[in-house]
Tab-separated table of C-alpha atoms and ligand atoms in Angstrom:
chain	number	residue	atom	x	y	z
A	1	UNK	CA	-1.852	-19.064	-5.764
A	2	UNK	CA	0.978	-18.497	-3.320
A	3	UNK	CA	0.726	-15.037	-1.591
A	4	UNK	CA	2.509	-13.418	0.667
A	5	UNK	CA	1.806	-11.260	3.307
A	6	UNK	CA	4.205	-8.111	4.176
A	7	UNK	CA	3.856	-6.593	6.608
A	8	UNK	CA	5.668	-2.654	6.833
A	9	UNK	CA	7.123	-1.604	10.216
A	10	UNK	CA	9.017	1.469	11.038
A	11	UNK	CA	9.140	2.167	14.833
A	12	UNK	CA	5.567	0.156	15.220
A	13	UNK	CA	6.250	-1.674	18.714
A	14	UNK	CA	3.496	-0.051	20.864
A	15	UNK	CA	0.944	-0.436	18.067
A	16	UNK	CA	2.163	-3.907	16.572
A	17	UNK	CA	1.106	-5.300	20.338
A	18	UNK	CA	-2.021	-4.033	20.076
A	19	UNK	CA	-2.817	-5.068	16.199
A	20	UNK	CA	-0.820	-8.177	15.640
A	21	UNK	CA	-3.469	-10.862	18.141
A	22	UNK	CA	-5.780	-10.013	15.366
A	23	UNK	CA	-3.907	-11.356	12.118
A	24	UNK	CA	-4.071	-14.914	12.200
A	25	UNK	CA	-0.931	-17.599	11.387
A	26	UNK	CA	-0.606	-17.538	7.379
A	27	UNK	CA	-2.319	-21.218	6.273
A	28	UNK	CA	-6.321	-22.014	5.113
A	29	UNK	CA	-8.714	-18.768	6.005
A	30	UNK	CA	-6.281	-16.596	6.731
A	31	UNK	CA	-6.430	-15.222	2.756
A	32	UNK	CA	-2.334	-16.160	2.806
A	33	UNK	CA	0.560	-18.798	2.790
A	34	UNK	CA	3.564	-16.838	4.294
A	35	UNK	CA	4.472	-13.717	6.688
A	36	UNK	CA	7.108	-11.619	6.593
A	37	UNK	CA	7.951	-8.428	8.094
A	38	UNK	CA	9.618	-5.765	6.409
A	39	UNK	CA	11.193	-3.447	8.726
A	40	UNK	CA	12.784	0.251	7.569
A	41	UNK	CA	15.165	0.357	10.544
A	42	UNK	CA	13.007	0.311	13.923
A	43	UNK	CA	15.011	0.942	17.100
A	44	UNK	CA	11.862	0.057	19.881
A	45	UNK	CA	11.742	-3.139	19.741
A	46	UNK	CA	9.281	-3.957	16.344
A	47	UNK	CA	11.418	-6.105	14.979
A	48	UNK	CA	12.017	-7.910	18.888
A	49	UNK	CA	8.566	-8.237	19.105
A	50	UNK	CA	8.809	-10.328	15.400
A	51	UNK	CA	11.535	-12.671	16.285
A	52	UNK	CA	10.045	-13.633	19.275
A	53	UNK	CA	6.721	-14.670	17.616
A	54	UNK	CA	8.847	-16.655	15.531
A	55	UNK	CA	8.084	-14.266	12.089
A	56	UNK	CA	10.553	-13.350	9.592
A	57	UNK	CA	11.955	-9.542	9.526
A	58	UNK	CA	13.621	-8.327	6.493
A	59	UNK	CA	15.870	-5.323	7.114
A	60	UNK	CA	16.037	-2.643	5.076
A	61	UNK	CA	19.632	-2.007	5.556
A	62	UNK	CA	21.066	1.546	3.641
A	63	UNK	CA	17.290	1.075	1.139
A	64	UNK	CA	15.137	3.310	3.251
A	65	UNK	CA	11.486	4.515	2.992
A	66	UNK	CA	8.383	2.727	2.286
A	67	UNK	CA	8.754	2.335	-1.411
A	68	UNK	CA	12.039	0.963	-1.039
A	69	UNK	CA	10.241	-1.865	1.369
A	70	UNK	CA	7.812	-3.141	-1.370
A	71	UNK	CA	10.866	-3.688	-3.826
A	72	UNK	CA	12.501	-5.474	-1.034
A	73	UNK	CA	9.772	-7.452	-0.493
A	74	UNK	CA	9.601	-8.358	-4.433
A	75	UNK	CA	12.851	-9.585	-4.644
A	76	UNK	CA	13.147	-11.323	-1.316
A	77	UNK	CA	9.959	-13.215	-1.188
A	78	UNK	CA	9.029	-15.753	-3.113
A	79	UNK	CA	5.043	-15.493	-3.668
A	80	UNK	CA	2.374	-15.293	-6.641
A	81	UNK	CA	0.775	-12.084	-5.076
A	82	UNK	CA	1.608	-9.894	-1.964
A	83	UNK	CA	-0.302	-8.304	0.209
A	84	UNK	CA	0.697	-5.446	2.200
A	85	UNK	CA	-0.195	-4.814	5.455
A	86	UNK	CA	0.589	-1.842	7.668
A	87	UNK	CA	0.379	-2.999	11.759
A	88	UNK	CA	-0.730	0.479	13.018
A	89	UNK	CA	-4.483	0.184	13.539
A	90	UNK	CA	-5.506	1.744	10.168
A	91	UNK	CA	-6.198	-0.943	8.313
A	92	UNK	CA	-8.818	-3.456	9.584
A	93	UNK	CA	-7.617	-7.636	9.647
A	94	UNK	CA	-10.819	-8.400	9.262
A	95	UNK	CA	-10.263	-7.407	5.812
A	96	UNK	CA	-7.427	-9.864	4.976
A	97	UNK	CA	-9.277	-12.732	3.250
A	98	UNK	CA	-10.877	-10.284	1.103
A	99	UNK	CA	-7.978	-10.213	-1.499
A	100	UNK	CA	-7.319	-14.229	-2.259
A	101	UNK	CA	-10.650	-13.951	-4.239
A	102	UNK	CA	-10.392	-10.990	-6.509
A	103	UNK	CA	-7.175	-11.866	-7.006
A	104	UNK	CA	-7.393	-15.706	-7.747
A	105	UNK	CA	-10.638	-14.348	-10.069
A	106	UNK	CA	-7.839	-12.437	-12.315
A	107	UNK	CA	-7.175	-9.055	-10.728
A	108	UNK	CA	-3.539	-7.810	-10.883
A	109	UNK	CA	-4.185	-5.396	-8.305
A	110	UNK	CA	-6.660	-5.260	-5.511
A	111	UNK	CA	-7.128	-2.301	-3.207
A	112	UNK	CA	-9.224	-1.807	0.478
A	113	UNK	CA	-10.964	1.669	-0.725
A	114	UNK	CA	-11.328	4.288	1.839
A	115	UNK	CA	-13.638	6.378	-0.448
A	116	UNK	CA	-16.458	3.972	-2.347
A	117	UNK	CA	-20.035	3.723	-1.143
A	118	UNK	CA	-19.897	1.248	2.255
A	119	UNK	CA	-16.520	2.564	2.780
A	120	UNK	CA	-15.054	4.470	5.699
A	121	UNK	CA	-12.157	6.977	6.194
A	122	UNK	CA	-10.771	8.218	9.307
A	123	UNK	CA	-11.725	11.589	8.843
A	124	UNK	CA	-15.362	10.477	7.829
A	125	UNK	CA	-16.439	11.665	11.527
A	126	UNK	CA	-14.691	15.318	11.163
A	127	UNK	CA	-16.059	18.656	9.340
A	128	UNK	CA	-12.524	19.393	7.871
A	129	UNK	CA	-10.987	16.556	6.304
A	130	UNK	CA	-7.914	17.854	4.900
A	131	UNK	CA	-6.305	14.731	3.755
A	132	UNK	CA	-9.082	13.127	2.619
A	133	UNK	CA	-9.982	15.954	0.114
A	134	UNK	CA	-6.293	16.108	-1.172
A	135	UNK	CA	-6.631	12.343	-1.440
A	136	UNK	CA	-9.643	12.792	-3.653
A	137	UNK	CA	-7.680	15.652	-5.631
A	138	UNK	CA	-4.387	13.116	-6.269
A	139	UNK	CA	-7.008	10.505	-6.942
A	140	UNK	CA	-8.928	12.685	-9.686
A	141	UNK	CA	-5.841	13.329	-11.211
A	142	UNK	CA	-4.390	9.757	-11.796
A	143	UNK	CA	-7.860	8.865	-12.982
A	144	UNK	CA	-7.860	11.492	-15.591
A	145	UNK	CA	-4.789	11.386	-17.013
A	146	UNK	CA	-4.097	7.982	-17.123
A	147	UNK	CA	-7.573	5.504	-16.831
A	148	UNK	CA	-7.982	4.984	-20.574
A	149	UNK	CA	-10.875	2.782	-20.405
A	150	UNK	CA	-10.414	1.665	-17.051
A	151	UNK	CA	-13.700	2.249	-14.774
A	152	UNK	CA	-12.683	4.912	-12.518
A	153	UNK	CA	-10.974	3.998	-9.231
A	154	UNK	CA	-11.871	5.558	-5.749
A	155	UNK	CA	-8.807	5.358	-4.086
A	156	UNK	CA	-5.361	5.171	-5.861
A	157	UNK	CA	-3.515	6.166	-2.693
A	158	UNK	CA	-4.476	3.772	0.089
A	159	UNK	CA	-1.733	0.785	1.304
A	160	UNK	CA	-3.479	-1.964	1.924
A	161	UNK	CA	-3.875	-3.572	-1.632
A	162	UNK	CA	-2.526	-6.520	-2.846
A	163	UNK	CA	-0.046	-7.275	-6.295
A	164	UNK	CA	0.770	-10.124	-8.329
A	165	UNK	CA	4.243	-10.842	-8.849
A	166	UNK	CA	4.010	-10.283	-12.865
A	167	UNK	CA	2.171	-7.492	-12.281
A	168	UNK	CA	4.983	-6.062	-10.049
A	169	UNK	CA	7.764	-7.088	-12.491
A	170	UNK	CA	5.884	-5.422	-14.868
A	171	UNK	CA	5.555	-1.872	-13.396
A	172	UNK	CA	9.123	-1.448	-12.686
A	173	UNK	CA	8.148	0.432	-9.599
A	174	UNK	CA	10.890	2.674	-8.425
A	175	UNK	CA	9.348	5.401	-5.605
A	176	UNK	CA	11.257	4.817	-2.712
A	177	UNK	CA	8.556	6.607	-0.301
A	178	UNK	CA	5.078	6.961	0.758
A	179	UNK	CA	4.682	7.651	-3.336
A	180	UNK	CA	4.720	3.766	-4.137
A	181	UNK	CA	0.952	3.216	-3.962
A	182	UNK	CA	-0.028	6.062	-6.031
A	183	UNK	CA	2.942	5.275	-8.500
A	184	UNK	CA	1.820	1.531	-8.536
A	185	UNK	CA	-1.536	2.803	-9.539
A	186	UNK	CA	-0.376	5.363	-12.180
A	187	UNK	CA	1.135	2.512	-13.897
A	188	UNK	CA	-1.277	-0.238	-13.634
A	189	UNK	CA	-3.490	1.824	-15.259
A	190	UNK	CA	-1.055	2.792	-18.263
A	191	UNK	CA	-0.128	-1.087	-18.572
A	192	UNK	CA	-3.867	-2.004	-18.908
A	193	UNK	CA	-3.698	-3.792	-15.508
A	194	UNK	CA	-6.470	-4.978	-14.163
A	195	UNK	CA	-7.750	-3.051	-10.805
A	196	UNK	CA	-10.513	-3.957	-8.268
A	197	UNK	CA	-11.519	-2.414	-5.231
A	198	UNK	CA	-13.931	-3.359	-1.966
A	199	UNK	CA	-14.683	-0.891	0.712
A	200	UNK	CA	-12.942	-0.893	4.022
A	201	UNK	CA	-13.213	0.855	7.594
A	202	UNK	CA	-10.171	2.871	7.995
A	203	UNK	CA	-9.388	3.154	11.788
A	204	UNK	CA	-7.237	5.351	13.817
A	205	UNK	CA	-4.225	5.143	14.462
A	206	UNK	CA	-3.480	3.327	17.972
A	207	UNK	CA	-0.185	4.110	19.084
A	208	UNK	CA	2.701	5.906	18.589
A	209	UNK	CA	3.076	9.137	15.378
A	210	UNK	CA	2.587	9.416	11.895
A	211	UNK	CA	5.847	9.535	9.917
A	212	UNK	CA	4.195	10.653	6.194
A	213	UNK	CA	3.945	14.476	7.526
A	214	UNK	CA	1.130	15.660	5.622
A	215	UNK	CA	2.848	18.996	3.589
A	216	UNK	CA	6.036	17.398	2.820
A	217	UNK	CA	4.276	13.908	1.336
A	218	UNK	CA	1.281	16.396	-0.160
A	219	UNK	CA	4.373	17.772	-2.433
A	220	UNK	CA	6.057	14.328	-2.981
A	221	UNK	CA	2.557	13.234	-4.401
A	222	UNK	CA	2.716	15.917	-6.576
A	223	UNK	CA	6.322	15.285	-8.044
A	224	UNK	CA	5.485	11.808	-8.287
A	225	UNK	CA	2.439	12.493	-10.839
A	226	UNK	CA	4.102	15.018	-12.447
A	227	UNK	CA	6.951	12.633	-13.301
A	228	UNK	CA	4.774	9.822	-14.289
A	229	UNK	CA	3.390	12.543	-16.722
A	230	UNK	CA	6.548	13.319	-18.431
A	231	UNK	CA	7.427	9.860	-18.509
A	232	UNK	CA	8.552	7.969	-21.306
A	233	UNK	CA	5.250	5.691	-21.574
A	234	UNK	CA	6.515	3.047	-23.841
A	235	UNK	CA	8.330	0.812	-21.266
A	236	UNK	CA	4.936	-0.396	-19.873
A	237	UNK	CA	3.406	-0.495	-22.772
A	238	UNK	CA	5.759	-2.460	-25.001
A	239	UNK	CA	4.996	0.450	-27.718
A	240	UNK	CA	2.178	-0.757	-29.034
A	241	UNK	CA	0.095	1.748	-27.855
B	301	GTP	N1	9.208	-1.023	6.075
B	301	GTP	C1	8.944	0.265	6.244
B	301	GTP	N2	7.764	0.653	6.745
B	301	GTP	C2	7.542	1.975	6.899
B	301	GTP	C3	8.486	2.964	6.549
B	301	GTP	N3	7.956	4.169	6.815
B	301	GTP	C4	6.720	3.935	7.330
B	301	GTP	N4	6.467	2.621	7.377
B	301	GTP	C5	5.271	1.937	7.855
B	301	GTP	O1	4.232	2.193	6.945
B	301	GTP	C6	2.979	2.231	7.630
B	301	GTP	C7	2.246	3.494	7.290
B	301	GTP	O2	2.938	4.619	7.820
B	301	GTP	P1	2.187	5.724	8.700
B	301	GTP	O3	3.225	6.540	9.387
B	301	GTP	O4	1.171	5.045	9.540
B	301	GTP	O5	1.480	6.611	7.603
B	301	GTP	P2	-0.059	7.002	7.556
B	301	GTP	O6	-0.890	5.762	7.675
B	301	GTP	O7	-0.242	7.833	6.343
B	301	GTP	O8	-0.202	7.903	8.857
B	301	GTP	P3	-1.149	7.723	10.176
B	301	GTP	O9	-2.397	8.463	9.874
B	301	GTP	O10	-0.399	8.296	11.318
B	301	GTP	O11	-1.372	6.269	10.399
B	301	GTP	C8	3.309	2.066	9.122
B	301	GTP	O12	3.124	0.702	9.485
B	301	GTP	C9	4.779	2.455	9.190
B	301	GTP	O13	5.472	1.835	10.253
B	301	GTP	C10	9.750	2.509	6.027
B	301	GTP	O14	10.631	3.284	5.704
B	301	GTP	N5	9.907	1.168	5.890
B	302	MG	MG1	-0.898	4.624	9.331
């Protein structure tokens, strides 16, 4: 199995200097065959930083937002599965040859929980832990109202997860935002996908500022599973159920 590793920049040179040492070349070991870089129009030097390491950067041109990059990466890279990587310091390398295996085992999707026993989020160490809760809330709600018999999942939300290419093709994902992940999830579940998680450390953030502002994306999250309700179910389903 061919897969791909994409890597999401937006303005990520400080913290891609700090995180990038620790993802090794793409060959055996590394849990991936290919790099690329998807980058939603940086102007500090991300995508500099890229071309000199001799990695490929995919611009995003007028298709902005983080949604937008995982359909670029599906129709611009050629690979069996993609992983998705995000170089800011919260998600952990170590993790990366985690995926090959539940996905070579038959998983469509495979997600780095924040939220199952072993796991850890980067609130974990606070008393208020404001995103984490409405995390759990979204998460709750996909899981009720569109599971079936899928065993629940702990976190619907997070980025770093990894897709098949028929699985992708499948879900006619659309959200051009920080939506995709729940959306992908919302869907997978409808389609009968296949979904398996393993816990992860969530770190800090090590450089540079957030751009999913947590009111305006708390409201996106809520359009987007409000619109998955309403939608017209059949096109993932072929009908038949
Ligand atoms: N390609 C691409 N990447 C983006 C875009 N917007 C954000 N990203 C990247 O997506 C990743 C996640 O965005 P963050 O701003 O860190 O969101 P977050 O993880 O919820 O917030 P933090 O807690 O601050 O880390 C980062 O690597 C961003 O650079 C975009 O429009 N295009
Ligand atoms: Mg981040």
């Amino acid at each position: 199995m061919k897969i791909a590793l994409i890597i999401l920049t937006r303005n990520e040179r400080d913290c891609v200097e700090i995180v990038m040492p620790d993802v090794p070349a793409p060959g055996p070991g590394a849990g991936y065959d290919d790099v690329v870089v998807i980058d939603g129009g940086s102007t500090d030097g991300t995508v500099e930083w890229f071309e000199e390491n001799d990695i490929r950067v995919v611009g995003q041109q007028s298709r902005r937002g983080r949604g937008h990059a995982f359909q670029i990466a599906f129709e611009s890279v050629e690979a069996d599965a993609y992983l998705f990587f995000s170089p800011d310091g919260n998600e952990d390398p170590a993790d990366l040859p985690k995926f090959r295996p539940l996905l070579e085992a038959g998983n469509d999707i495979v997600i780095a929980s924040r939220m199952m026993k072993g796991a850890h989020n980067e609130e974990d160490d606070q008393l208020i832990r404001l995103r984490k809760w409405a995390n759990n809330a979204f998460n709750f709600m996909a899981n009720t109202a569109f599971r079936g018999k899928h065993p629940y999942i702990s976190d619907s939300i997070n980025g770093y997860r990894a897709i098949t290419k028929s699985a992708a093709d499948r879900l006619l994902l659309d959200a051009p935002d920080y939506t995709i992940e729940y959306q992908m999830t919302m869907r997978a579940f409808q389609a009968g996908l296949k979904i398996a998680e393993f816990p992860t450390n969530e770190g800090q953030r090590v450089a540079g500022d957030t751009q999913a502002h947590a009111i305006p994306t708390g409201l996106r999250f809520i359009k987007a599973f409000w619109t998955e309700l309403r939608r017209d179910k059949s096109s993932l389903t072929d009908g038949s159920d």
